[in-house]
Amino acid sequence: MRLVFAGTPEVALPSLRALLDSHHDVVAVVTRPDAPTGRGRTLRPSPVAEVAAEAGLEILRPPSPKDPEFLDRLTQIAPDCAPVVAYGGLLPDDALAIPPHGWVNLHFSLLPAWRGAAPVQRAVLAGDEITGATTFRIVRELDAGPVFGVLTETIRPTDTSGDLLGRLAEAGAGLLLATLDGIEAGSVEAVPQPADGVSLAPKLNPADAEVDWRAPAMHVDRLIRACTPAPAAWTLFRGERVRLGPVTLRQDSRGLAPGELLVEKNAVLVGTGTHGVALGDVTAPGKKPMRAADWARGARPSSGELLGGEAS
């Protein structure tokens, strides 16, 4: 089939590369406009745009999918189908009507669970044990279209969102390609999503990523893993934000108040609402990530000092 691929971040690349290596004809990509990155806020193309440029594809970067010039160009290209992975924009009816086989989205959840922008982060935060990926035809309602295919994936106890998303992106590329092959052959049929089991996955922002040390240790662990690598979990230490990597549960450590530090020779423990956790990586302002014990040798926190604000 003649395809226009829509995607933006790195997680879309396994699918784009799988389609480029297939018998399908990827003729163009749609991606978000170049965005400022790094300390210098230099404009950079998206990862999808970079790979598309290497492959010699036409790149469409509309300021909005409703942009008339974009819709005109898409009509001229006349794709048979438009696969989508993490594009980052809502498609209007005028765009949805252009490909005869529609827009086929690869979404990283078992729909109708976790519809929205952050399905993997929300699944880790909720403590789900199983997740997956789903291909479905895009309709006007958010992530509510009929389903072509699914795959399942176990969420491991130490998975961060980055770990899990990486595995789903690789496995999902095969699912997306198989779905497009089936659409071309007429061997797959989209099935409506069930009405029960719908949950929403709004994006996690930096305010959501502040660790509440009064929460149970298990919740602290899930929050930090869900926010790794983005938006990055954080807490206050001496009035400044420090970013935290995944922690280790320490059920043998009790008696610490929420946020209270216990500095050992090779570990730094923190109290929660239940029992302690051992800090993993700590990133102080202007510093690179370092193991908690190394951070403690430089910052010299005292046992009994608190993370997260004022003493209780």
XYZ file of C-alpha atoms in Angstrom:
312
model
C 0.000 0.000 0.000
C 0.952 3.623 -0.453
C 1.501 4.974 3.072
C 1.942 8.288 4.867
C 3.436 7.662 8.323
C 2.611 10.011 11.211
C 4.838 10.088 14.300
C 7.182 12.314 16.238
C 9.380 10.914 19.090
C 11.903 8.073 19.199
C 9.266 5.576 20.263
C 7.821 5.839 16.729
C 11.083 4.864 15.031
C 10.839 1.038 15.266
C 7.520 1.213 13.412
C 8.788 3.636 10.770
C 11.851 1.494 10.136
C 9.751 -1.687 9.932
C 7.504 -0.075 7.328
C 10.478 1.233 5.341
C 11.865 -2.327 5.262
C 8.519 -3.794 4.180
C 6.957 -4.116 0.722
C 4.724 -1.125 1.470
C 5.595 2.224 -0.125
C 6.133 4.918 2.520
C 5.921 8.127 0.476
C 5.904 10.782 3.222
C 5.846 11.388 6.958
C 3.777 13.766 9.069
C 5.504 14.985 12.226
C 5.390 17.846 14.701
C 7.273 21.053 13.792
C 10.908 21.458 14.837
C 11.127 22.206 18.569
C 13.698 23.970 20.804
C 15.915 21.533 22.719
C 18.862 21.693 25.128
C 20.209 24.599 27.108
C 20.676 26.662 23.965
C 17.033 26.051 22.962
C 18.176 25.272 19.436
C 15.458 24.212 17.019
C 15.801 20.533 16.133
C 13.751 18.253 13.908
C 11.867 15.397 15.534
C 13.457 11.913 15.563
C 10.927 10.829 12.919
C 11.857 13.795 10.715
C 15.547 12.905 11.006
C 15.001 9.295 9.904
C 12.648 10.413 7.143
C 15.284 12.814 5.832
C 17.873 10.012 5.787
C 15.410 7.902 3.799
C 14.702 10.725 1.335
C 11.016 10.980 2.247
C 8.847 14.055 1.950
C 8.343 15.558 5.426
C 5.144 17.383 6.366
C 5.363 19.531 9.517
C 1.978 21.297 9.729
C 1.525 23.760 12.604
C -1.845 22.055 13.030
C -3.382 18.994 11.339
C -6.217 21.355 10.403
C -3.877 23.483 8.304
C -5.467 23.835 4.811
C -2.130 23.594 2.977
C -1.355 20.343 4.810
C -4.759 18.884 3.935
C -4.330 19.880 0.285
C -0.896 18.259 0.100
C -2.166 15.102 1.786
C -4.962 14.903 -0.768
C -2.423 15.249 -3.591
C -0.240 12.477 -2.118
C -3.315 10.221 -1.938
C -2.146 7.554 0.524
C -4.045 4.277 0.756
C -3.551 4.208 4.527
C -1.839 6.311 7.195
C -0.204 4.473 10.145
C 0.273 6.582 13.285
C 2.591 6.178 16.298
C 2.733 8.961 18.896
C 2.180 11.799 16.409
C 1.039 14.268 19.076
C -1.915 15.967 17.408
C -5.635 15.337 16.973
C -6.624 14.664 13.371
C -9.680 16.492 11.999
C -12.432 14.785 10.027
C -11.084 16.286 6.775
C -7.776 14.441 7.311
C -9.378 11.201 8.499
C -11.421 11.024 5.282
C -8.449 11.143 2.892
C -6.936 7.594 3.021
C -9.455 4.951 1.829
C -8.221 2.552 4.535
C -8.127 5.289 7.195
C -5.535 6.169 9.827
C -4.331 3.192 11.871
C -2.933 4.008 15.307
C -0.508 1.911 17.363
C -1.410 2.658 20.993
C 0.583 1.348 23.953
C -2.179 -0.124 26.111
C -4.837 -2.815 25.991
C -7.711 -0.621 24.890
C -10.157 0.463 26.179
C -7.779 0.751 29.171
C -5.629 3.877 29.401
C -6.901 5.972 26.512
C -4.820 9.132 26.207
C -1.313 10.545 26.082
C 0.438 8.566 28.857
C -0.814 4.956 28.820
C 2.510 3.397 29.841
C 3.159 5.833 32.696
C -0.372 5.395 34.025
C -0.123 1.588 33.872
C 3.133 1.598 35.878
C 1.729 4.091 38.372
C -1.431 2.009 38.864
C 0.583 -1.143 39.543
C -0.811 -3.034 36.546
C 0.851 -6.404 36.015
C -0.108 -6.759 32.338
C -0.278 -4.199 29.546
C 0.128 -4.349 25.794
C -0.252 -2.606 22.472
C -3.298 -2.164 20.258
C -3.815 -1.197 16.633
C -7.090 0.533 15.855
C -8.731 2.788 13.276
C -8.700 6.413 14.411
C -12.107 8.048 14.889
C -13.081 11.443 16.212
C -13.354 10.276 19.873
C -10.012 9.872 21.669
C -8.526 6.354 21.199
C -12.030 4.898 20.839
C -11.882 3.419 17.331
C -12.434 -0.219 16.389
C -9.528 -2.577 17.072
C -7.541 -4.559 14.505
C -5.079 -6.401 16.760
C -3.435 -6.575 20.186
C -0.351 -7.967 21.900
C 0.296 -8.339 25.606
C 3.371 -7.520 27.669
C 4.206 -8.214 31.322
C 5.085 -5.222 33.487
C 8.132 -6.283 35.513
C 8.465 -5.174 39.160
C 11.432 -2.950 38.364
C 10.227 -1.572 35.014
C 10.426 2.153 34.442
C 8.151 3.712 31.853
C 11.172 4.006 29.586
C 11.983 0.297 29.901
C 8.432 -0.765 29.188
C 7.844 1.690 26.353
C 11.021 0.492 24.660
C 9.801 -3.117 24.630
C 6.306 -2.127 23.474
C 7.694 0.045 20.671
C 9.742 -2.856 19.283
C 6.969 -5.458 19.609
C 4.325 -2.993 18.460
C 6.172 -2.349 15.199
C 5.529 -5.953 14.209
C 1.882 -5.664 15.199
C 1.451 -2.505 13.128
C 3.071 -4.074 10.074
C 0.938 -7.224 10.426
C -2.169 -5.047 10.717
C -1.351 -3.153 7.516
C -0.603 -6.423 5.707
C -3.979 -7.726 6.856
C -5.792 -4.576 5.746
C -4.180 -4.823 2.320
C -5.107 -8.509 2.019
C -8.594 -7.975 3.409
C -7.923 -10.572 6.107
C -8.450 -8.418 9.215
C -11.592 -6.733 10.418
C -11.777 -3.969 12.995
C -13.837 -4.908 16.068
C -15.561 -2.261 18.237
C -14.023 -1.707 21.677
C -16.037 -2.975 24.660
C -18.073 -0.391 26.516
C -16.730 -1.544 29.900
C -13.190 -1.120 31.204
C -12.549 2.368 29.833
C -9.883 4.336 31.732
C -8.066 7.532 30.853
C -4.333 8.266 30.796
C -3.727 12.024 30.868
C -0.155 13.256 30.558
C 1.920 13.416 33.758
C 3.377 16.875 34.348
C 6.237 17.918 36.671
C 3.819 18.758 39.499
C 2.521 15.174 39.345
C 6.092 13.905 39.708
C 6.775 15.328 43.191
C 7.304 12.479 45.659
C 4.976 12.521 48.657
C 6.970 10.694 51.329
C 3.818 10.228 53.398
C 2.540 7.768 50.789
C 3.141 4.026 51.187
C 6.550 2.835 49.988
C 4.954 0.862 47.163
C 3.319 4.014 45.796
C 6.579 5.965 46.055
C 8.311 3.199 44.090
C 5.615 3.188 41.377
C 5.530 6.978 41.048
C 9.283 7.222 40.552
C 9.344 4.365 38.029
C 6.319 5.819 36.186
C 8.056 9.213 35.916
C 11.355 7.767 34.661
C 12.668 9.110 32.339
C 9.987 11.809 31.985
C 8.800 14.008 33.543
C 11.361 12.794 36.188
C 10.427 12.316 39.840
C 11.733 14.931 42.250
C 11.801 16.028 45.860
C 13.153 18.966 47.816
C 16.469 18.805 49.659
C 17.506 21.930 51.559
C 15.002 23.914 49.495
C 16.269 22.763 46.081
C 14.826 20.197 43.728
C 16.743 16.975 43.329
C 15.679 14.409 40.739
C 15.326 10.809 41.804
C 15.857 7.547 39.958
C 14.099 4.307 40.894
C 14.337 3.269 44.554
C 14.568 -0.133 46.225
C 11.964 -1.207 48.761
C 13.477 -1.855 52.206
C 10.845 -3.578 54.301
C 13.520 -4.216 56.928
C 13.768 -0.459 57.471
C 11.016 0.808 59.752
C 10.781 3.582 62.274
C 11.828 6.393 59.932
C 9.413 9.319 59.657
C 8.171 10.185 56.143
C 11.063 11.829 54.280
C 13.553 11.195 57.096
C 17.041 10.286 55.878
C 19.225 7.536 57.257
C 22.728 7.681 55.774
C 24.620 4.396 55.812
C 28.092 3.629 54.501
C 26.888 2.459 51.062
C 23.216 3.427 51.005
C 20.846 6.269 51.726
C 17.465 5.268 53.168
C 14.336 7.426 53.302
C 11.195 6.925 55.379
C 7.747 6.727 53.771
C 4.250 6.165 55.052
C 4.982 2.473 55.602
C 8.649 1.462 55.556
C 11.902 2.760 54.145
C 13.257 2.833 50.605
C 16.865 3.002 49.449
C 17.539 5.844 47.014
C 18.931 4.930 43.589
C 20.347 7.716 41.440
C 20.131 11.308 42.662
C 20.556 14.335 40.387
C 21.330 17.586 42.185
C 20.808 20.938 40.391
C 23.475 21.432 37.724
C 24.954 17.977 38.320
C 24.892 14.674 36.483
C 23.012 11.691 37.945
C 25.031 9.831 40.582
C 24.482 6.943 42.933
C 22.880 7.990 46.206
C 25.938 7.040 48.266
C 28.140 9.231 46.052
C 25.639 12.078 46.281
C 25.644 11.753 50.080
C 29.453 11.944 50.235
C 29.287 15.295 48.451
C 26.095 16.809 49.900
C 26.741 15.427 53.397
C 23.113 15.021 54.510
C 22.733 14.146 58.158
C 20.736 11.205 59.402
C 17.434 12.623 60.595
C 17.430 15.374 57.939
C 14.279 15.438 55.834
C 13.527 15.221 52.145
C 10.453 16.903 50.782
C 10.248 20.046 52.848
C 9.769 21.038 56.411
C 10.288 18.826 59.410
C 7.192 17.107 60.736
